[in-house]
XYZ file of C-alpha atoms in Angstrom:
748
model
C -81.470 -36.047 -5.617
C -79.271 -37.952 -7.627
C -75.605 -38.934 -6.722
C -73.628 -40.382 -9.680
C -70.973 -43.582 -8.562
C -68.689 -42.828 -11.670
C -67.080 -39.768 -13.069
C -69.593 -37.708 -15.520
C -68.597 -35.136 -18.646
C -70.466 -32.345 -18.691
C -71.124 -31.671 -22.801
C -72.495 -28.621 -23.846
C -74.568 -28.254 -20.657
C -75.668 -31.371 -20.086
C -74.059 -34.468 -18.026
C -73.800 -38.250 -19.226
C -71.650 -40.298 -18.335
C -69.478 -41.215 -21.316
C -66.767 -39.024 -23.047
C -67.828 -37.680 -26.639
C -65.519 -39.178 -29.518
C -61.835 -37.820 -29.383
C -62.174 -35.951 -26.547
C -59.540 -37.780 -23.515
C -60.968 -37.724 -19.077
C -57.209 -35.838 -18.821
C -57.882 -32.979 -21.355
C -61.943 -32.975 -20.513
C -61.017 -31.838 -16.872
C -59.267 -28.780 -17.465
C -62.544 -27.842 -18.504
C -63.999 -26.720 -15.408
C -64.431 -23.576 -13.761
C -62.110 -24.804 -10.521
C -59.137 -26.132 -13.280
C -59.432 -22.796 -14.724
C -59.178 -20.571 -11.024
C -56.590 -22.944 -10.060
C -54.233 -23.122 -12.812
C -54.605 -18.598 -12.635
C -52.676 -19.238 -9.061
C -50.746 -21.781 -8.848
C -46.938 -20.873 -9.144
C -45.648 -24.358 -9.103
C -44.759 -26.156 -12.722
C -47.314 -29.276 -11.948
C -50.906 -29.176 -11.980
C -50.533 -31.703 -10.008
C -49.044 -31.269 -7.386
C -50.107 -26.966 -6.863
C -48.018 -24.184 -5.039
C -50.724 -21.814 -4.905
C -51.035 -17.812 -3.915
C -54.116 -16.028 -3.084
C -55.728 -12.573 -3.925
C -56.071 -12.131 -0.554
C -57.266 -12.774 3.155
C -59.061 -12.726 6.280
C -59.552 -13.413 9.042
C -61.757 -12.929 12.681
C -60.361 -11.874 16.381
C -60.700 -15.298 17.264
C -57.418 -15.542 14.822
C -55.970 -12.936 13.481
C -53.819 -12.066 17.329
C -52.375 -15.975 16.584
C -51.518 -15.720 12.796
C -49.764 -12.271 13.000
C -47.703 -13.364 16.320
C -47.004 -15.949 14.083
C -45.642 -14.229 11.523
C -44.295 -11.226 13.593
C -41.978 -14.481 14.409
C -41.198 -15.947 10.964
C -39.355 -12.226 9.455
C -43.152 -10.707 7.941
C -41.910 -6.503 7.680
C -45.308 -5.687 5.909
C -48.729 -7.330 4.517
C -47.642 -9.378 0.687
C -51.374 -8.725 0.085
C -55.008 -7.992 1.227
C -55.211 -9.019 4.665
C -58.961 -8.064 5.989
C -59.143 -8.224 9.989
C -62.880 -8.621 10.874
C -64.736 -8.047 14.602
C -67.330 -10.029 14.860
C -66.998 -13.440 16.898
C -65.476 -11.464 20.163
C -67.559 -8.453 20.854
C -68.892 -8.981 24.134
C -67.542 -6.465 26.347
C -68.509 -7.820 29.110
C -66.589 -11.116 28.931
C -62.999 -11.523 29.711
C -62.708 -7.753 30.905
C -60.634 -5.814 28.220
C -59.316 -8.717 26.472
C -61.663 -8.865 23.832
C -61.315 -5.047 23.145
C -57.205 -5.531 23.811
C -57.136 -7.292 20.610
C -58.942 -4.859 18.168
C -56.863 -2.210 19.331
C -53.744 -4.902 18.406
C -55.768 -5.690 15.111
C -55.874 -1.678 14.033
C -52.510 -1.110 14.564
C -51.279 -4.435 12.750
C -53.337 -2.669 10.479
C -51.604 0.514 10.334
C -48.442 -0.867 11.002
C -48.393 -4.152 8.104
C -50.543 -2.352 6.110
C -54.223 -4.385 6.703
C -57.564 -4.015 5.839
C -59.363 -3.339 9.877
C -62.935 -3.626 10.131
C -64.555 -2.746 13.564
C -66.667 -4.737 16.062
C -70.147 -5.098 14.982
C -69.653 -3.836 11.608
C -69.829 -6.659 9.387
C -70.007 -10.624 9.921
C -66.531 -11.920 8.287
C -67.681 -13.304 5.254
C -70.146 -10.756 4.453
C -68.024 -7.824 4.309
C -65.522 -10.164 1.862
C -68.518 -10.762 -0.338
C -69.354 -7.532 -0.644
C -65.834 -5.819 -1.009
C -63.138 -8.344 -1.869
C -64.591 -11.031 -3.851
C -64.564 -10.925 -7.615
C -64.822 -13.802 -10.241
C -61.681 -15.708 -10.567
C -60.574 -14.829 -7.457
C -59.099 -16.929 -4.717
C -59.483 -16.005 -0.913
C -57.830 -17.882 2.003
C -59.766 -17.169 5.768
C -58.676 -18.711 9.112
C -62.434 -19.554 9.292
C -63.871 -22.435 8.149
C -66.854 -21.292 6.275
C -64.895 -18.798 4.034
C -67.163 -19.062 1.014
C -67.484 -17.392 -1.799
C -67.915 -19.657 -4.525
C -71.542 -18.393 -5.423
C -69.538 -14.964 -6.740
C -67.454 -16.657 -8.322
C -64.948 -16.727 -6.316
C -63.000 -20.061 -4.902
C -62.114 -19.399 -0.913
C -60.440 -21.772 1.454
C -60.815 -21.506 4.892
C -57.509 -22.439 6.706
C -55.337 -22.540 10.037
C -53.371 -19.365 11.090
C -50.699 -21.228 9.804
C -51.912 -21.307 6.347
C -52.722 -18.072 6.152
C -49.164 -17.102 8.060
C -47.180 -18.181 5.179
C -49.192 -16.506 2.962
C -47.969 -13.510 5.116
C -44.108 -14.413 4.483
C -44.258 -15.528 1.000
C -44.757 -18.819 1.277
C -47.185 -21.187 -0.778
C -50.250 -22.698 -0.119
C -48.982 -26.285 -0.782
C -51.907 -29.510 -1.981
C -52.220 -32.288 -4.614
C -55.030 -31.195 -6.819
C -58.437 -31.926 -5.815
C -61.347 -33.516 -6.903
C -63.991 -31.713 -7.954
C -67.594 -32.696 -8.444
C -70.299 -31.129 -10.104
C -73.395 -30.331 -8.449
C -76.213 -30.082 -11.478
C -79.179 -27.817 -10.550
C -82.396 -27.648 -12.232
C -85.923 -26.623 -11.149
C -86.427 -23.821 -9.011
C -87.037 -23.826 -4.925
C -90.973 -23.851 -4.382
C -92.603 -20.888 -1.837
C -90.931 -20.531 1.771
C -87.832 -23.274 0.495
C -84.753 -20.732 1.510
C -81.196 -21.592 1.242
C -80.639 -23.290 3.824
C -82.801 -25.563 3.240
C -81.087 -26.572 0.014
C -77.918 -26.322 2.126
C -79.403 -28.994 4.540
C -80.403 -31.410 1.860
C -76.992 -31.373 0.244
C -74.867 -31.578 3.367
C -76.920 -34.496 4.358
C -76.649 -36.382 1.495
C -72.935 -35.835 1.539
C -71.698 -35.358 4.816
C -71.648 -39.284 6.270
C -70.239 -41.139 2.779
C -67.373 -38.573 2.109
C -68.911 -37.933 -1.439
C -67.266 -34.535 -1.705
C -64.349 -34.506 1.106
C -61.632 -32.306 0.084
C -62.878 -31.468 -2.880
C -64.685 -29.300 -4.547
C -67.789 -28.346 -5.813
C -69.204 -26.848 -8.753
C -72.563 -25.941 -8.992
C -73.531 -25.634 -12.678
C -76.321 -26.298 -14.885
C -80.121 -23.981 -14.759
C -81.337 -24.383 -11.764
C -78.721 -21.729 -11.107
C -80.294 -19.165 -12.982
C -83.321 -19.650 -10.756
C -81.652 -18.607 -7.243
C -81.243 -15.113 -6.232
C -77.563 -13.780 -5.358
C -78.053 -14.484 -1.560
C -79.364 -17.644 -2.158
C -77.031 -18.861 -3.994
C -74.341 -17.644 -1.043
C -76.644 -19.127 2.038
C -76.510 -22.013 0.160
C -73.009 -22.063 -0.788
C -71.073 -21.253 2.731
C -72.771 -24.273 3.930
C -70.623 -26.362 1.848
C -67.977 -26.685 4.365
C -70.515 -29.028 6.562
C -70.336 -31.480 3.691
C -66.282 -31.521 4.763
C -65.699 -30.305 1.177
C -61.968 -28.543 0.306
C -63.966 -25.502 -2.003
C -66.941 -23.935 -3.812
C -67.357 -22.488 -7.167
C -70.308 -21.648 -9.308
C -70.788 -20.641 -12.585
C -71.879 -16.680 -12.989
C -74.559 -14.801 -14.980
C -76.282 -12.121 -15.280
C -77.119 -12.306 -11.653
C -73.667 -12.065 -10.233
C -73.001 -9.410 -12.492
C -75.775 -7.649 -10.718
C -74.777 -8.406 -7.613
C -71.110 -6.334 -7.962
C -72.734 -3.721 -10.244
C -75.009 -2.619 -7.178
C -72.111 -3.048 -4.345
C -70.310 -0.648 -7.104
C -67.957 -3.027 -8.426
C -68.714 -3.912 -11.935
C -64.836 -4.879 -12.828
C -65.571 -7.932 -10.259
C -67.457 -9.162 -12.895
C -66.486 -11.661 -15.323
C -68.430 -15.178 -17.088
C -67.046 -18.457 -15.249
C -68.557 -21.952 -16.874
C -67.095 -25.132 -17.925
C -65.803 -25.697 -21.400
C -68.121 -27.093 -23.972
C -66.922 -30.532 -22.617
C -65.805 -30.657 -18.440
C -64.698 -33.805 -16.927
C -65.786 -34.310 -12.821
C -65.009 -36.771 -10.619
C -68.286 -37.263 -9.199
C -71.927 -35.259 -9.832
C -74.819 -34.448 -7.948
C -77.822 -33.885 -9.930
C -80.449 -32.289 -7.514
C -83.934 -31.028 -8.679
C -84.385 -27.299 -6.474
C -88.332 -27.874 -7.086
C -87.900 -30.951 -4.852
C -86.322 -29.895 -1.543
C -88.839 -29.605 0.698
C -88.318 -27.214 4.433
C -85.838 -28.981 6.223
C -84.569 -28.920 9.971
C -81.283 -30.140 11.165
C -80.762 -32.330 14.626
C -79.069 -32.009 17.019
C -75.672 -32.437 17.561
C -74.446 -31.861 13.296
C -75.897 -30.468 10.115
C -76.257 -33.742 8.672
C -79.184 -35.010 10.900
C -81.389 -33.457 8.578
C -84.838 -34.099 7.892
C -87.998 -32.826 5.708
C -89.943 -31.175 8.636
C -93.197 -32.475 7.850
C -90.967 -35.892 8.147
C -90.475 -34.640 11.285
C -94.035 -33.527 12.156
C -95.051 -36.742 10.969
C -92.777 -39.148 13.082
C -92.229 -36.833 16.212
C -91.697 -39.742 18.796
C -89.694 -41.824 16.948
C -87.449 -39.114 15.049
C -86.489 -37.027 17.599
C -86.322 -40.323 20.320
C -83.297 -41.288 18.052
C -81.865 -37.584 17.491
C -81.904 -37.649 21.581
C -80.003 -40.783 22.182
C -77.453 -40.064 19.586
C -76.904 -36.690 21.374
C -76.755 -38.476 24.762
C -74.040 -40.797 23.103
C -72.210 -37.952 22.417
C -71.971 -36.272 25.777
C -70.780 -39.160 27.488
C -73.256 -39.454 30.149
C -72.578 -36.190 31.426
C -75.386 -34.739 30.900
C -78.830 -35.666 29.276
C -80.179 -34.360 26.839
C -84.041 -34.282 26.296
C -85.771 -33.320 23.046
C -88.792 -36.237 23.129
C -89.480 -33.928 25.883
C -90.752 -31.010 23.579
C -94.378 -32.893 22.390
C -96.688 -31.367 23.319
C -99.776 -33.681 24.793
C -101.225 -32.319 20.807
C -98.459 -33.421 19.253
C -97.044 -30.711 18.331
C -93.475 -29.807 18.621
C -92.692 -26.883 20.726
C -89.170 -25.296 20.700
C -87.931 -22.414 22.915
C -86.398 -20.033 20.795
C -85.830 -18.909 17.756
C -82.667 -17.053 15.933
C -81.531 -15.941 13.074
C -77.614 -14.693 12.146
C -74.679 -14.596 10.728
C -72.706 -15.356 7.128
C -76.313 -17.945 6.184
C -78.711 -15.877 8.108
C -78.434 -12.663 8.647
C -78.670 -11.651 4.833
C -80.813 -9.103 3.094
C -83.208 -11.568 1.573
C -83.276 -14.348 4.576
C -84.718 -11.183 6.839
C -87.536 -9.446 4.614
C -88.110 -12.891 4.357
C -88.694 -13.334 8.055
C -90.614 -9.660 8.105
C -93.020 -10.730 5.000
C -94.247 -13.706 6.795
C -94.044 -12.419 11.008
C -95.420 -9.069 9.630
C -98.621 -7.849 12.056
C -97.940 -11.125 14.152
C -96.697 -11.864 17.684
C -94.530 -14.249 19.077
C -96.290 -14.012 22.683
C -95.362 -13.692 25.850
C -94.583 -16.816 27.089
C -91.067 -18.773 27.303
C -90.551 -18.751 23.449
C -88.031 -15.603 22.278
C -86.784 -14.424 18.762
C -83.479 -12.901 17.338
C -82.365 -11.318 14.569
C -78.608 -10.433 13.942
C -78.094 -8.629 10.300
C -74.622 -9.525 8.377
C -73.222 -6.072 8.100
C -74.525 -2.812 8.938
C -75.110 -1.634 5.275
C -77.665 -4.528 5.523
C -79.007 -3.493 8.897
C -79.266 0.383 7.410
C -81.546 -0.758 4.322
C -83.687 -2.864 6.383
C -84.444 0.180 8.640
C -84.968 2.132 5.610
C -87.529 -0.393 3.974
C -89.154 -1.162 7.209
C -88.418 -4.538 7.986
C -86.336 -4.184 11.195
C -89.408 -2.469 12.536
C -92.062 -5.346 11.165
C -90.248 -7.763 13.168
C -89.852 -5.322 16.685
C -93.102 -5.100 16.140
C -93.821 -8.357 16.418
C -91.920 -9.138 19.371
C -88.106 -10.104 17.715
C -85.321 -8.459 18.814
C -83.264 -7.124 16.241
C -79.418 -7.276 17.487
C -76.346 -6.098 15.833
C -73.735 -7.815 13.395
C -72.717 -10.695 15.938
C -71.244 -13.960 14.857
C -72.234 -14.851 18.590
C -74.788 -17.674 18.176
C -73.118 -19.562 15.859
C -70.337 -20.217 17.872
C -72.000 -20.516 21.204
C -71.307 -17.018 22.438
C -74.787 -15.395 22.043
C -78.525 -15.656 23.280
C -78.019 -19.246 25.009
C -81.059 -21.061 25.508
C -81.701 -21.967 29.413
C -81.077 -25.362 30.637
C -83.003 -27.932 28.663
C -84.278 -25.593 26.089
C -85.106 -26.005 22.467
C -83.521 -23.617 19.893
C -83.574 -23.554 16.074
C -81.540 -20.967 14.193
C -80.523 -19.895 10.816
C -76.792 -20.402 11.358
C -74.328 -22.485 10.161
C -73.661 -25.233 13.223
C -75.004 -27.514 15.638
C -72.312 -28.881 16.972
C -72.335 -29.574 20.766
C -72.163 -26.373 23.043
C -72.746 -24.337 19.961
C -75.415 -22.841 21.679
C -72.982 -22.487 24.872
C -74.351 -24.680 27.241
C -71.640 -26.272 29.617
C -72.730 -30.570 29.946
C -69.450 -30.443 32.361
C -71.436 -27.831 34.954
C -74.988 -29.439 34.482
C -76.027 -27.773 31.729
C -77.657 -28.612 28.349
C -79.774 -26.874 25.549
C -80.405 -28.256 22.052
C -79.605 -26.453 18.335
C -81.766 -27.314 15.500
C -80.636 -25.568 12.209
C -83.426 -24.553 10.166
C -84.255 -21.334 7.299
C -84.825 -18.262 8.227
C -88.068 -18.340 6.765
C -89.607 -21.503 8.841
C -87.778 -20.257 11.912
C -90.568 -16.908 11.289
C -93.340 -19.446 10.492
C -92.723 -21.273 13.697
C -92.313 -17.623 15.592
C -95.609 -16.733 14.146
C -96.903 -19.337 15.600
C -95.721 -18.404 19.124
C -92.990 -21.721 19.125
C -95.029 -24.097 17.383
C -92.729 -25.504 15.055
C -94.194 -24.930 11.390
C -92.719 -25.359 7.944
C -92.582 -22.188 5.985
C -94.679 -24.003 3.239
C -97.350 -24.532 5.023
C -98.057 -20.831 4.953
C -100.557 -20.419 2.488
C -100.920 -16.016 3.151
C -97.555 -15.099 2.721
C -96.356 -12.393 0.126
C -92.638 -12.630 -0.290
C -91.826 -8.954 -1.107
C -87.771 -8.703 -1.336
C -87.571 -4.756 -1.767
C -84.626 -3.476 -3.820
C -81.573 -3.224 -2.281
C -79.453 0.207 -2.521
C -75.124 -1.085 -0.670
C -74.447 2.021 1.013
C -70.910 1.866 0.692
C -70.232 5.112 2.750
C -71.133 3.063 5.791
C -67.515 1.692 5.518
C -66.099 4.286 3.750
C -66.901 6.300 7.312
C -65.473 3.386 9.208
C -63.114 0.735 8.147
C -59.639 1.745 7.789
C -57.877 0.577 4.510
C -54.317 0.698 5.213
C -53.284 -1.666 2.286
C -50.789 -0.678 0.802
C -49.939 1.851 2.726
C -47.974 0.516 5.518
C -46.551 2.207 8.510
C -43.356 0.497 9.685
C -43.077 2.909 12.213
C -46.134 2.575 13.832
C -46.476 0.923 17.417
C -48.684 -2.589 17.894
C -51.021 -1.953 20.958
C -50.392 -4.839 23.595
C -52.875 -5.634 26.001
C -52.216 -7.821 29.032
C -53.476 -10.945 27.768
C -51.752 -11.117 24.177
C -48.709 -12.950 24.896
C -46.243 -14.493 22.453
C -46.168 -17.749 21.476
C -43.640 -20.353 22.914
C -40.948 -22.073 22.112
C -41.245 -25.595 21.030
C -38.901 -28.454 20.519
C -37.328 -29.947 17.787
C -38.131 -33.533 16.034
C -35.851 -35.593 18.180
C -33.885 -38.586 16.047
C -36.449 -40.741 18.687
C -40.000 -39.810 20.443
C -41.800 -41.557 23.767
C -45.248 -40.252 23.874
C -47.866 -40.865 26.631
C -51.780 -41.321 25.424
C -53.417 -39.152 27.984
C -56.933 -39.326 26.358
C -58.191 -41.797 24.014
C -61.931 -40.821 22.275
C -63.500 -43.366 20.573
C -66.633 -41.160 19.514
C -66.944 -41.202 15.536
C -65.640 -38.119 15.055
C -64.242 -35.595 17.408
C -65.201 -31.799 16.196
C -62.020 -29.161 16.895
C -64.990 -27.603 19.370
C -64.609 -30.814 21.777
C -60.459 -30.554 21.029
C -61.012 -26.560 22.260
C -64.605 -25.218 23.115
C -65.350 -21.902 21.305
C -67.884 -19.465 22.897
C -66.189 -17.778 26.197
C -63.159 -19.520 26.771
C -61.951 -18.389 23.107
C -61.391 -14.427 24.795
C -58.574 -16.321 25.965
C -57.319 -17.083 22.201
C -54.033 -14.633 22.292
C -52.787 -16.038 25.380
C -51.976 -19.500 24.295
C -51.532 -20.814 27.817
C -54.232 -19.634 29.507
C -56.577 -20.785 26.583
C -54.502 -23.863 26.391
C -56.018 -24.765 30.095
C -59.925 -25.706 28.231
C -58.129 -27.946 25.751
C -61.348 -30.827 25.529
C -62.476 -29.589 29.244
C -65.787 -30.686 27.393
C -64.929 -33.624 26.544
C -62.048 -34.822 28.688
C -61.772 -32.897 31.807
C -58.417 -34.638 32.982
C -56.614 -33.725 29.239
C -55.460 -30.952 30.512
C -53.682 -32.010 33.939
C -52.435 -35.349 32.336
C -51.308 -33.530 29.284
C -49.191 -31.513 32.341
C -47.925 -33.942 33.394
C -45.807 -35.337 30.628
C -44.224 -31.720 29.864
C -43.171 -32.355 33.330
C -41.776 -35.446 32.517
C -39.768 -34.059 29.266
C -38.772 -30.908 31.836
C -36.629 -33.293 34.307
C -35.578 -35.410 31.169
C -33.757 -32.292 29.705
C -33.030 -31.012 32.999
C -30.695 -34.579 33.132
C -32.748 -36.311 35.224
C -34.849 -39.370 33.865
C -37.887 -39.499 35.532
C -38.720 -42.933 37.361
C -41.783 -43.346 35.303
C -40.039 -43.133 32.717
C -36.601 -45.440 33.088
C -39.608 -48.202 34.342
C -40.676 -47.908 30.838
C -36.885 -47.857 28.781
C -36.213 -50.660 30.645
C -39.438 -52.608 29.221
C -38.052 -51.168 26.042
C -34.909 -52.937 26.391
C -36.801 -56.466 26.488
C -36.779 -55.771 22.737
C -33.470 -54.972 22.273
C -34.273 -51.191 22.061
C -31.489 -48.155 23.833
C -33.268 -45.593 23.897
C -31.103 -42.511 24.649
C -32.939 -40.306 26.276
C -31.066 -36.992 25.938
C -32.259 -37.678 22.146
C -35.250 -38.702 22.873
C -38.325 -35.859 23.506
C -40.916 -36.872 25.628
C -44.697 -35.755 25.051
C -48.128 -35.973 24.931
C -50.502 -37.417 22.598
C -54.328 -38.542 21.911
C -56.431 -41.374 19.896
C -59.333 -40.171 18.485
C -61.049 -42.448 15.760
C -61.796 -39.530 13.005
C -60.609 -35.854 14.472
C -61.296 -32.520 13.123
C -64.276 -32.331 11.868
C -65.467 -28.143 12.121
C -63.465 -25.321 12.366
C -60.943 -23.928 10.709
C -59.034 -22.291 14.348
C -55.675 -23.685 15.014
C -55.748 -23.920 18.699
C -57.088 -26.634 18.348
C -53.515 -27.951 17.676
C -51.572 -25.256 19.315
C -53.299 -25.393 22.484
C -52.519 -29.243 22.345
C -48.807 -28.669 21.168
C -48.337 -25.379 24.118
C -49.332 -28.895 26.538
C -46.578 -30.685 25.400
C -48.149 -32.473 22.983
C -46.114 -34.045 20.045
C -48.466 -36.631 17.816
C -52.036 -37.297 17.059
C -53.096 -41.378 16.567
C -56.312 -41.580 14.138
C -57.917 -44.264 12.191
C -58.531 -40.853 9.546
C -58.811 -37.042 9.887
C -62.170 -35.672 9.338
C -60.811 -32.629 7.615
C -57.469 -31.339 6.078
C -58.082 -28.381 8.359
C -57.261 -29.917 11.165
C -54.449 -32.146 10.029
C -52.479 -29.522 8.221
C -53.219 -27.316 11.528
C -51.349 -30.236 13.044
C -48.327 -30.072 11.172
C -47.880 -26.507 11.425
C -47.739 -26.767 15.379
C -45.405 -29.789 14.302
C -47.736 -32.802 16.058
C -47.305 -35.405 13.893
C -50.828 -36.652 12.930
C -50.313 -40.329 12.851
C -52.789 -42.842 11.219
C -53.201 -45.918 13.010
C -55.013 -49.454 11.407
C -55.276 -51.238 14.798
C -56.579 -48.837 17.174
C -56.745 -51.807 19.639
C -53.173 -51.924 20.050
C -53.647 -48.612 21.679
C -55.074 -47.365 25.254
C -55.520 -44.680 27.429
C -52.066 -43.988 29.831
C -49.644 -46.285 27.331
C -46.902 -44.871 26.329
C -45.475 -45.376 21.985
C -41.758 -45.287 21.656
C -41.207 -44.525 17.776
C -37.623 -45.278 17.304
C -35.805 -43.173 14.153
C -39.129 -40.885 13.636
C -37.318 -38.072 12.256
C -35.242 -40.405 10.043
C -38.515 -41.680 9.015
C -40.532 -38.354 8.658
C -37.472 -37.066 6.367
C -36.796 -39.659 4.573
C -40.770 -40.323 3.638
C -40.739 -43.711 5.076
C -44.486 -45.706 3.807
C -44.460 -46.841 7.370
C -42.902 -46.340 10.677
C -42.314 -48.694 13.292
C -43.938 -48.279 16.801
C -43.976 -49.922 20.000
C -46.751 -49.745 22.952
C -45.977 -50.086 26.214
C -48.856 -50.939 28.539
C -48.885 -49.883 32.258
C -48.612 -53.460 33.134
C -45.075 -53.555 30.853
C -46.411 -55.161 28.201
C -45.778 -54.359 24.598
C -47.539 -54.443 21.536
C -45.302 -53.723 18.618
C -47.719 -52.018 15.157
C -46.914 -49.499 12.473
C -48.201 -45.942 11.917
C -48.434 -43.757 8.593
C -48.393 -40.087 7.984
C -49.612 -40.176 4.766
C -48.895 -37.882 1.864
C -47.391 -34.486 2.611
C -45.317 -31.979 1.206
C -41.008 -32.077 1.214
C -42.277 -28.529 3.274
C -44.609 -29.973 5.793
C -41.994 -32.619 6.527
C -39.138 -30.344 7.238
C -41.756 -28.355 9.490
C -42.577 -31.567 12.126
C -38.938 -32.041 11.845
C -38.263 -28.629 13.348
C -40.928 -28.704 15.423
C -43.665 -25.835 14.238
C -44.022 -23.240 11.515
C -42.273 -20.737 13.582
C -39.310 -23.244 13.732
C -38.839 -24.197 10.206
C -38.869 -20.063 9.176
C -36.712 -19.170 11.513
C -34.318 -22.699 10.469
C -35.246 -21.465 6.424
């Protein structure tokens, strides 16, 4: 794999570093596939400052209630574009009492009232339904899940926090600067046993840490594309999120065309390819024939190695991964990976799972059946589960015998459910090691609770190697080691009637008088204060990890059952990373309540006395008091806006960071009224410090490059420093000034 350190021109399909005679870089940038799609969806006058509207949107049952509640509070009366609501995350009825199914009924009633599309529980995982029914060449789809990626089907898809979807629902635009575009130039053909996850993990390992494609578009081109099936392309594409890219797009061909014909939507196809000359801000050349069977060790998809290399250096590599994981766990509990090395040198795993939008596809599961047919998973500790991505896929796997082959070998065949991917299904026993064809292996994504002494480990692998391991009784095995497998891939026949009989499609037919169904756990968003002229915040959590995931900010898994109750869900904020955060944030919020009641708390009065030594004269009546966190690089991971909204509900007013890992999390902070400060000198801050920001509202609205800040130490010491807010649109500045997106819409 080669990552170019300069821009690259694609000339008649061939990459070169210099422009053809008479061609300018500016003109050649217009030759990418991405440029054409973005231009078609831009409603603004400039291609440098995009103001986009999408063709459709999608959410699952962790996010749609909050989005609809936000849009309702902002004046929405009907869905102005097709909005698909799936129920693939919180469909375990035993978790949380009635609240999961209460949310599902809310979504069905909203589909009636506002004209939406409702996909019942266990019918399809979010991204599979959108691939099958909503994608189309040249389209754009916005989803409130970070793995909203349909580029392999010619659809630019973007995963964002709920605030961005709410904007679309009230007729506003998605605003951003024109992104960089990086070519992923594919050649060659994958070797037998190498699957889409192997290619994806190799790409993630090469790009995540160095930020090569961060907030850019990955554009897949080159002769190697033709050597990949549609399922394989989809499996690679959905993992582009883990590179931290903004979106993805692939050149389309007869394979893409056949996919749409197969799914009864031939009109959704059109050829997409770069112009004869196209300029890319970077280029990755990847020979698919060189990709090996891969494994991504805990606790990130980028910690990827060839399985061959891991097996040859098991003690060294597992020790390094174990040490890194235990540093990240902060001493709460110890992960033991080295203990999985057997006396004979083999590596034993306790569980295998193939699931969701990346693993549960038709071809992956057919390959699993081909490998495991006639074998046995054994009756020891090892267990094996397979989750199909949609009921049409499930039906075809029943018809062609794949389900029978897997079950006959001792595997468990389950429903269409995202649970193992986000910590709500197939949680391993304490100390166990699970290999999964899912999208993430972040901390606690397997469902364990380190704060309660529970820990298990997840590594990501392709379905083929997981099946090979299952067939070998749990001993780690790469599919490429097998020499007796014939991969059959029976023809796929999509049965749309499965959806026609169960999915409610009310698009274009809203029923305004239809009553929304509210369960007892569905609550409105609490009111949030506007930004005052000055601001005083207290640092109540100080996190020095290289990256802080959104799963650490607000855990996934069973805690997300409370997603529709902002106050209940907020109780879990940073619970697995910093259990002191919630009580400390509440204490600061109580100080502001006292202030608003006309009483200046003694703790704040002391801070103001210290500030007067520098000549400041804080006006308590016009200075909100809020909490804040410092983290080196927060926001790697999910699009769930709760990572920001939970902080805000608890009185959060700002974050301080050296950088933000993703646009998604930073946008969520803005939409919830939390100032996303950047600091160049993190040593100026510590946990327990108060930070005074004089004239913050004026500086925000006037787009000042830097803002003055003063850290007031617990001992009365004072440290002056500066912060930045980074690039923002005028609307984003107004949202922050108004206190949150809901306030902004009420005021505008």
